[in-house]
Amino acid sequence: MTQSPRHSLAARQTQGLRQHLSARQLQAIALLHLTNDGLMAHLQRRAEVNPMLRLRGGQSVMTEPGGAEAEQPQSAPGLQDHVLRQIRLMISDSASLTLAMAFIEALDANGWLDRPLPEIATAAGRSLPEARALLARLQQVEPAGLFARDLRECLALQAEDRGQLSPAMLAVLARLPLLATGGLRAVAEAAGLRPEEVQLCLGQIRRMNPKPGAAFGNDAPPLREPDLIVTQAPEGWRVDLNRSTLPAILLPPRSPVPDAKLRAARAEAEWLANVLERRNRTVLAVATEVLRRQHGFLDQGPGSLIALRQAEVAAALSLHDSTISRVSRHLLVATPHGMRSLCSFFDAAPLAARHLDLAPSSAAIRHRLRQIIAGENPAAPLSDAALATALWREGKPLARRTVTKFRHELGIPPMLSRRRPRAATAEA
């Protein structure tokens, strides 16, 4: 007679370590991802309920010793303010607003984007498809033509807004460079259109504005002040916190306080002052290490950006990767080559370049690719394979299919669309 197997429940005891963060530790961590403006707003809210907390600094509103708020003069609305008002009516979720802010910061004085789409997506910590989807929405703001990546796209957006984006208009816009060298007939022949069709499109184009952002003034202030400033000192590049927008906590003199609530308020103020100082030290240490590694960018510009991972900076500073991510996500840095988000300095190298010790970043290769195409012979433009060869010779290895991908992201047409007749080139 066989015995059926017995199934029994056994109690098991496991032992492990788990870290539980206190409410104050969580608050201290939360301060790391705040910009100077965000930090001031956060501390102002704390000061409203803490009579022992006094603030100094900030851009628009300051808490006076008596608790009153002093308004600072506001600058006249510029392009970025104009765009921001419309975007806030279009977008409500915070994630999309963060990405939209990265787009706004990339606007130049003409209203065009001065950075490639992948770089903007990286700066906001979002994917490229998400950036493409949001860009399509942003290109609906008024006036038409804003957020364009080049002249062709700027004029196409205006033509679409006016109901003039016909197949003939698309063909003419794709051959605008040929118009300057070969004239109307050369465009008609290349596009397979009648001269009168091209003439009609050109008449409509002349009534468009190639610089829709210029109407708001070229000296418009940036969307917000930088959180960090890079300057050149005798000993090299120097990174500083922007003290003009950075709040400071003023603690009252220590004296016996009989009231228990006031003692607790002073203890909180002292704790906040300590946390703020630690936050500032961490931000400055991270930014200094990042820009020390990206000194080529400071010396020569975007074409010298190298691949850099957050884990490398974290290891150098003995910090956790998440700390680097929090610090770099939203901070703006004023550099000799324009305003950039701190997280834009983190970028991977293309697969073909990852074996190099100081591999160029994808953003640097895109920048150089744009330069090579801008300087090519119009009568004999380079194929994607030839562009890959040219980049390899410069120590920027890139596969041909990756060249095609980067060229598409930059909004640059393929070789055949860039070719101009040799006779037209000679006449120019």
Coordinates of C-alpha atoms in Angstrom, one line a residue:
M1 CA 0.0 0.0 0.0
T2 CA 1.5 3.3 -1.1
Q3 CA 1.4 6.4 1.1
S4 CA 0.3 9.7 -0.5
P5 CA 2.8 12.5 -0.2
R6 CA 2.1 15.0 2.5
H7 CA 2.0 18.7 1.8
S8 CA 2.9 20.9 4.7
L9 CA 3.2 24.6 5.2
A10 CA 6.5 25.7 6.6
A11 CA 7.1 29.1 8.2
R12 CA 10.3 30.8 7.0
Q13 CA 12.1 33.6 8.6
T14 CA 14.3 35.8 6.6
Q15 CA 16.6 38.6 7.7
G16 CA 17.5 41.7 5.6
L17 CA 18.4 45.3 5.8
R18 CA 16.0 48.0 4.5
Q19 CA 16.6 51.7 4.7
H20 CA 13.6 53.8 5.8
L21 CA 13.9 57.5 5.1
S22 CA 12.4 60.0 7.5
A23 CA 10.2 62.8 6.4
R24 CA 13.1 65.3 6.8
Q25 CA 15.4 63.2 4.7
L26 CA 12.8 63.0 2.0
Q27 CA 12.4 66.8 2.1
A28 CA 16.2 67.3 1.9
I29 CA 16.3 65.0 -1.2
A30 CA 13.5 66.9 -2.8
L31 CA 15.4 70.2 -2.6
L32 CA 18.1 68.7 -4.9
H33 CA 16.0 68.8 -8.0
L34 CA 14.7 72.4 -7.5
T35 CA 16.0 75.3 -9.6
N36 CA 16.9 78.6 -7.8
D37 CA 13.5 79.9 -8.6
G38 CA 11.8 76.8 -7.4
L39 CA 13.9 76.8 -4.3
M40 CA 12.8 80.4 -3.5
A41 CA 9.2 79.5 -4.0
H42 CA 9.5 76.5 -1.7
L43 CA 11.2 78.5 1.0
Q44 CA 8.7 81.3 0.7
R45 CA 5.9 78.9 1.5
R46 CA 7.8 77.6 4.5
A47 CA 8.4 81.2 5.7
E48 CA 4.7 82.0 5.6
V49 CA 4.1 79.6 8.5
N50 CA 7.5 79.9 10.3
P51 CA 8.0 83.3 12.0
M52 CA 11.7 82.5 12.6
L53 CA 12.5 82.0 8.9
R54 CA 13.8 85.0 7.0
L55 CA 14.8 85.0 3.3
R56 CA 17.1 87.0 1.2
G57 CA 17.4 86.9 -2.5
G58 CA 15.2 85.8 -5.4
Q59 CA 14.0 87.4 -8.6
S60 CA 10.4 88.6 -8.3
V61 CA 9.1 88.3 -4.8
M62 CA 11.1 88.5 -1.6
T63 CA 10.1 87.9 2.0
E64 CA 10.9 91.0 4.1
P65 CA 11.8 90.7 7.8
G66 CA 8.3 91.8 8.7
G67 CA 6.7 89.1 6.6
A68 CA 5.7 91.4 3.8
E69 CA 6.3 90.6 0.1
A70 CA 8.2 93.1 -2.0
E71 CA 7.5 93.0 -5.7
Q72 CA 10.5 93.4 -8.1
P73 CA 10.1 95.1 -11.5
Q74 CA 9.1 92.8 -14.3
S75 CA 10.6 93.0 -17.7
A76 CA 8.5 93.5 -20.8
P77 CA 7.0 90.3 -22.3
G78 CA 9.3 88.8 -24.9
L79 CA 9.0 85.8 -27.2
Q80 CA 9.4 83.2 -24.5
D81 CA 6.8 84.8 -22.3
H82 CA 4.4 85.1 -25.2
V83 CA 4.9 81.4 -26.1
L84 CA 4.6 80.3 -22.5
R85 CA 1.2 81.9 -22.1
Q86 CA -0.2 79.9 -25.0
I87 CA 1.4 76.7 -24.0
R88 CA -0.1 76.8 -20.5
L89 CA -3.5 76.9 -22.2
M90 CA -2.7 73.9 -24.4
I91 CA -0.9 71.7 -21.8
S92 CA -1.9 70.8 -18.3
D93 CA 0.2 67.8 -17.2
S94 CA 3.5 68.5 -15.5
A95 CA 5.6 66.0 -17.6
S96 CA 4.6 67.7 -20.9
L97 CA 5.2 71.1 -19.4
T98 CA 8.7 70.1 -18.4
L99 CA 9.4 69.0 -22.0
A100 CA 7.8 72.2 -23.4
M101 CA 10.1 74.3 -21.2
A102 CA 13.1 72.6 -22.8
F103 CA 11.7 73.6 -26.2
I104 CA 11.1 77.2 -25.1
E105 CA 14.7 77.4 -23.8
A106 CA 15.9 76.2 -27.2
L107 CA 14.2 79.1 -29.1
D108 CA 16.5 81.6 -30.8
A109 CA 15.7 85.2 -31.5
N110 CA 14.1 84.3 -34.8
G111 CA 11.7 81.8 -33.2
W112 CA 13.5 78.8 -34.5
L113 CA 14.9 75.9 -32.5
D114 CA 18.7 76.2 -32.2
R115 CA 19.3 72.7 -30.9
P116 CA 18.6 69.3 -32.5
L117 CA 15.4 67.4 -31.3
P118 CA 17.4 64.6 -29.6
E119 CA 19.3 67.1 -27.5
I120 CA 16.1 68.8 -26.4
A121 CA 14.6 65.4 -25.5
T122 CA 17.6 64.4 -23.5
A123 CA 17.7 67.7 -21.6
A124 CA 14.1 67.1 -20.5
G125 CA 14.7 63.4 -19.7
R126 CA 12.1 62.3 -22.3
S127 CA 12.1 60.0 -25.3
L128 CA 12.6 61.2 -28.9
P129 CA 9.0 60.0 -30.0
E130 CA 7.6 62.1 -27.1
A131 CA 9.6 65.1 -28.2
R132 CA 8.4 64.7 -31.8
A133 CA 4.8 64.5 -30.7
L134 CA 5.0 67.6 -28.5
L135 CA 6.8 69.6 -31.2
A136 CA 3.9 69.0 -33.5
R137 CA 1.6 70.6 -30.9
L138 CA 4.0 73.5 -30.2
Q139 CA 4.2 74.3 -33.9
Q140 CA 0.5 75.3 -33.7
V141 CA 1.1 78.3 -31.5
E142 CA 0.8 81.8 -32.9
P143 CA 2.4 83.3 -34.9
A144 CA 2.8 80.5 -37.3
G145 CA 6.3 79.4 -38.0
L146 CA 7.6 79.3 -34.4
F147 CA 9.5 76.2 -33.2
A148 CA 10.7 75.5 -36.8
R149 CA 14.0 73.7 -37.2
D150 CA 15.0 75.4 -40.5
L151 CA 13.7 78.0 -43.0
R152 CA 11.8 75.4 -45.1
E153 CA 9.9 74.2 -42.1
C154 CA 9.2 77.7 -40.9
L155 CA 7.7 78.7 -44.2
A156 CA 5.8 75.4 -44.5
L157 CA 4.1 76.0 -41.2
Q158 CA 3.0 79.4 -42.4
A159 CA 1.8 78.0 -45.7
E160 CA -0.2 75.4 -43.8
D161 CA -1.7 78.0 -41.5
R162 CA -2.9 80.0 -44.6
G163 CA -4.2 77.0 -46.5
Q164 CA -1.5 77.3 -49.1
L165 CA 0.5 74.1 -48.5
S166 CA -0.1 72.6 -51.9
P167 CA 2.1 69.9 -53.5
A168 CA 3.5 72.7 -55.7
M169 CA 4.4 74.7 -52.6
L170 CA 6.1 71.7 -50.9
A171 CA 8.1 71.1 -54.1
V172 CA 9.2 74.8 -54.2
L173 CA 10.1 74.9 -50.5
A174 CA 12.3 71.8 -50.8
R175 CA 14.3 73.6 -53.5
L176 CA 14.7 77.1 -52.0
P177 CA 18.6 76.9 -52.2
L178 CA 18.3 76.3 -55.9
L179 CA 16.3 79.5 -56.3
A180 CA 19.3 81.6 -55.2
T181 CA 21.6 80.0 -57.7
G182 CA 19.5 79.0 -60.6
G183 CA 16.5 81.2 -60.5
L184 CA 12.8 80.5 -61.1
R185 CA 13.3 78.3 -64.2
A186 CA 15.8 76.0 -62.5
V187 CA 13.3 75.4 -59.6
A188 CA 10.5 74.7 -62.1
E189 CA 12.6 72.2 -64.0
A190 CA 13.9 70.4 -60.8
A191 CA 10.3 70.3 -59.4
G192 CA 8.6 69.3 -62.6
L193 CA 6.3 72.4 -62.4
R194 CA 5.3 75.1 -64.8
P195 CA 7.1 78.5 -64.3
E196 CA 3.8 80.2 -63.5
E197 CA 3.1 77.7 -60.7
V198 CA 6.5 78.4 -59.2
Q199 CA 5.8 82.2 -59.6
L200 CA 2.5 81.8 -57.7
C201 CA 4.2 80.0 -54.8
L202 CA 7.0 82.5 -54.7
G203 CA 4.5 85.3 -54.5
Q204 CA 2.9 83.7 -51.5
I205 CA 6.3 83.0 -49.9
R206 CA 7.3 86.7 -50.1
R207 CA 4.3 87.6 -48.0
M208 CA 5.5 85.2 -45.2
N209 CA 7.8 86.0 -42.3
P210 CA 11.0 83.9 -42.2
K211 CA 11.7 85.2 -38.7
P212 CA 8.4 85.1 -36.8
G213 CA 10.2 85.5 -33.4
A214 CA 12.0 88.7 -34.4
A215 CA 8.8 90.8 -33.8
F216 CA 9.2 90.3 -30.1
G217 CA 12.7 91.9 -30.0
N218 CA 16.1 90.3 -30.2
D219 CA 17.0 91.4 -26.7
A220 CA 14.3 89.5 -24.9
P221 CA 15.4 88.1 -21.6
P222 CA 15.7 84.4 -21.2
L223 CA 12.8 82.4 -19.8
R224 CA 14.5 82.4 -16.5
E225 CA 17.9 83.2 -15.1
P226 CA 20.6 80.5 -15.0
D227 CA 21.2 78.6 -11.8
L228 CA 25.0 78.3 -12.5
I229 CA 27.4 80.6 -14.3
V230 CA 30.6 79.5 -16.1
T231 CA 33.4 82.1 -16.5
Q232 CA 37.0 82.0 -17.5
A233 CA 39.5 82.7 -14.7
P234 CA 43.3 82.8 -14.8
E235 CA 43.5 79.3 -13.4
G236 CA 40.9 78.0 -15.9
W237 CA 37.2 77.6 -16.2
R238 CA 35.2 78.5 -13.0
V239 CA 31.7 77.4 -12.1
D240 CA 29.7 79.5 -9.6
L241 CA 26.2 79.4 -8.2
N242 CA 24.1 82.3 -9.5
R243 CA 23.8 84.2 -6.2
S244 CA 21.5 86.8 -7.7
T245 CA 18.7 84.3 -7.8
L246 CA 19.8 81.9 -5.1
P247 CA 17.8 82.4 -1.8
A248 CA 19.6 82.6 1.5
I249 CA 18.2 81.9 5.0
L250 CA 18.8 84.6 7.6
L251 CA 18.7 83.1 11.1
P252 CA 17.7 85.3 14.1
P253 CA 20.3 85.7 16.9
R254 CA 20.2 82.8 19.4
S255 CA 18.5 83.7 22.6
P256 CA 16.4 82.0 25.2
V257 CA 12.9 81.4 23.8
P258 CA 10.3 80.4 26.4
D259 CA 7.6 79.6 23.9
A260 CA 7.7 75.9 22.7
K261 CA 6.3 76.7 19.3
L262 CA 8.9 79.4 18.6
R263 CA 11.7 77.0 19.7
A264 CA 10.4 74.4 17.2
A265 CA 10.1 77.1 14.5
R266 CA 13.7 78.2 15.1
A267 CA 14.9 74.5 15.1
E268 CA 13.2 74.1 11.7
A269 CA 14.8 77.3 10.3
E270 CA 18.2 76.1 11.5
W271 CA 17.6 72.7 9.9
L272 CA 16.5 74.3 6.6
A273 CA 19.6 76.5 6.6
N274 CA 21.8 73.5 7.0
V275 CA 20.0 71.6 4.3
L276 CA 20.2 74.5 1.9
E277 CA 23.9 74.8 2.4
R278 CA 24.4 71.1 1.8
R279 CA 22.2 71.3 -1.3
N280 CA 24.3 74.2 -2.7
R281 CA 27.6 72.3 -2.1
T282 CA 26.2 69.3 -3.9
V283 CA 24.9 71.3 -6.9
L284 CA 28.2 73.1 -7.2
A285 CA 30.3 69.9 -6.9
V286 CA 28.2 68.1 -9.5
A287 CA 28.3 71.0 -12.0
T288 CA 32.1 71.5 -11.5
E289 CA 32.8 67.9 -12.1
V290 CA 30.6 67.7 -15.2
L291 CA 32.1 70.8 -16.8
R292 CA 35.6 69.7 -15.8
R293 CA 35.1 66.6 -17.9
Q294 CA 33.5 68.7 -20.7
H295 CA 36.3 71.3 -20.8
G296 CA 36.5 70.7 -24.6
F297 CA 33.0 72.1 -25.0
L298 CA 34.0 75.2 -23.0
D299 CA 37.1 75.7 -25.1
Q300 CA 35.8 74.9 -28.5
G301 CA 32.0 74.6 -28.5
P302 CA 29.4 71.9 -29.0
G303 CA 31.5 69.9 -31.5
S304 CA 33.8 68.9 -28.7
L305 CA 31.2 67.4 -26.3
I306 CA 32.3 63.9 -25.2
A307 CA 30.1 61.0 -24.2
L308 CA 29.5 61.2 -20.4
R309 CA 27.4 59.0 -18.1
Q310 CA 25.9 60.1 -14.8
A311 CA 27.4 57.0 -13.2
E312 CA 30.9 58.3 -14.0
V313 CA 30.3 61.6 -12.2
A314 CA 28.6 59.8 -9.3
A315 CA 31.6 57.5 -8.8
A316 CA 34.0 60.5 -8.9
L317 CA 32.1 62.4 -6.2
S318 CA 31.1 59.3 -4.1
L319 CA 27.4 60.0 -4.7
H320 CA 24.5 57.9 -5.8
D321 CA 23.5 57.9 -9.5
S322 CA 20.0 59.2 -8.5
T323 CA 21.6 62.2 -6.8
I324 CA 23.3 63.2 -10.1
S325 CA 20.0 62.7 -11.9
R326 CA 18.1 64.9 -9.4
V327 CA 20.7 67.7 -9.5
S328 CA 21.1 67.9 -13.2
R329 CA 17.6 67.4 -14.4
H330 CA 16.3 71.1 -14.3
L331 CA 19.3 73.3 -13.7
L332 CA 20.4 75.9 -16.3
V333 CA 24.0 76.8 -16.9
A334 CA 25.2 80.0 -18.6
T335 CA 28.2 79.0 -20.7
P336 CA 30.4 80.8 -23.2
H337 CA 28.4 79.0 -25.9
G338 CA 24.9 79.8 -24.6
M339 CA 22.5 78.6 -22.0
R340 CA 22.3 74.9 -21.6
S341 CA 20.6 72.5 -19.1
L342 CA 23.1 70.7 -17.0
C343 CA 21.7 67.3 -18.0
S344 CA 22.4 68.1 -21.7
F345 CA 26.1 67.4 -21.0
F346 CA 25.2 63.7 -20.4
D347 CA 25.0 61.9 -23.7
A348 CA 26.0 58.5 -25.0
A349 CA 28.4 57.8 -27.9
P350 CA 27.2 56.2 -31.1
L351 CA 27.8 52.4 -31.1
A352 CA 30.7 52.7 -33.5
A353 CA 32.5 55.2 -31.2
R354 CA 32.1 53.5 -27.9
H355 CA 35.5 51.8 -27.9
L356 CA 37.3 55.2 -27.8
D357 CA 38.7 56.5 -24.5
L358 CA 37.2 59.9 -25.0
A359 CA 34.3 59.1 -27.3
P360 CA 32.5 62.0 -29.0
S361 CA 28.9 62.4 -27.9
S362 CA 26.1 61.9 -30.3
A363 CA 25.3 65.6 -30.0
A364 CA 28.9 66.5 -31.0
I365 CA 28.7 64.2 -34.1
R366 CA 25.3 65.8 -35.1
H367 CA 26.9 69.2 -34.8
R368 CA 29.9 68.2 -37.0
L369 CA 27.6 66.4 -39.5
R370 CA 25.6 69.7 -40.0
Q371 CA 28.9 71.6 -40.5
I372 CA 30.1 69.1 -43.2
I373 CA 26.9 69.2 -45.1
A374 CA 26.8 73.0 -45.0
G375 CA 30.3 73.2 -46.5
E376 CA 29.8 70.5 -49.2
N377 CA 29.9 71.2 -53.0
P378 CA 26.3 72.0 -54.0
A379 CA 26.8 70.3 -57.4
A380 CA 28.2 67.1 -55.8
P381 CA 26.6 66.7 -52.3
L382 CA 27.9 63.9 -50.2
S383 CA 26.1 60.6 -49.8
D384 CA 25.5 59.2 -46.3
A385 CA 28.3 56.7 -46.9
A386 CA 30.7 59.5 -47.9
L387 CA 29.6 61.5 -44.8
A388 CA 30.3 58.5 -42.6
T389 CA 33.8 58.2 -44.2
A390 CA 34.5 61.9 -43.6
L391 CA 33.5 61.5 -39.9
W392 CA 35.7 58.4 -39.5
R393 CA 38.7 60.3 -40.8
E394 CA 38.1 63.0 -38.1
G395 CA 38.0 60.4 -35.3
K396 CA 34.2 60.4 -35.1
P397 CA 33.3 56.8 -36.2
L398 CA 29.7 56.5 -37.3
A399 CA 27.9 53.8 -39.3
R400 CA 26.2 54.8 -42.5
R401 CA 22.7 54.0 -41.2
T402 CA 23.4 56.1 -38.2
V403 CA 24.4 59.0 -40.5
T404 CA 21.0 58.6 -42.2
K405 CA 19.2 58.6 -38.8
F406 CA 21.1 61.7 -37.6
R407 CA 20.6 63.6 -40.9
H408 CA 16.9 62.9 -40.6
E409 CA 16.8 64.1 -37.0
L410 CA 18.5 67.3 -38.1
G411 CA 15.9 67.9 -40.8
I412 CA 18.5 67.7 -43.6
P413 CA 17.2 66.2 -46.9
P414 CA 19.0 63.3 -48.7
M415 CA 21.8 63.8 -51.2
L416 CA 19.6 63.9 -54.3
S417 CA 17.4 66.6 -52.8
R418 CA 20.5 68.7 -51.9
R419 CA 22.0 68.5 -55.4
R420 CA 22.0 71.6 -57.5
P421 CA 22.7 71.7 -61.3
R422 CA 26.3 72.3 -62.1
A423 CA 25.5 75.1 -64.6
A424 CA 23.5 76.9 -61.9
T425 CA 26.4 76.6 -59.5
A426 CA 28.8 78.0 -62.0
E427 CA 26.6 81.0 -62.7
A428 CA 26.5 81.7 -58.9

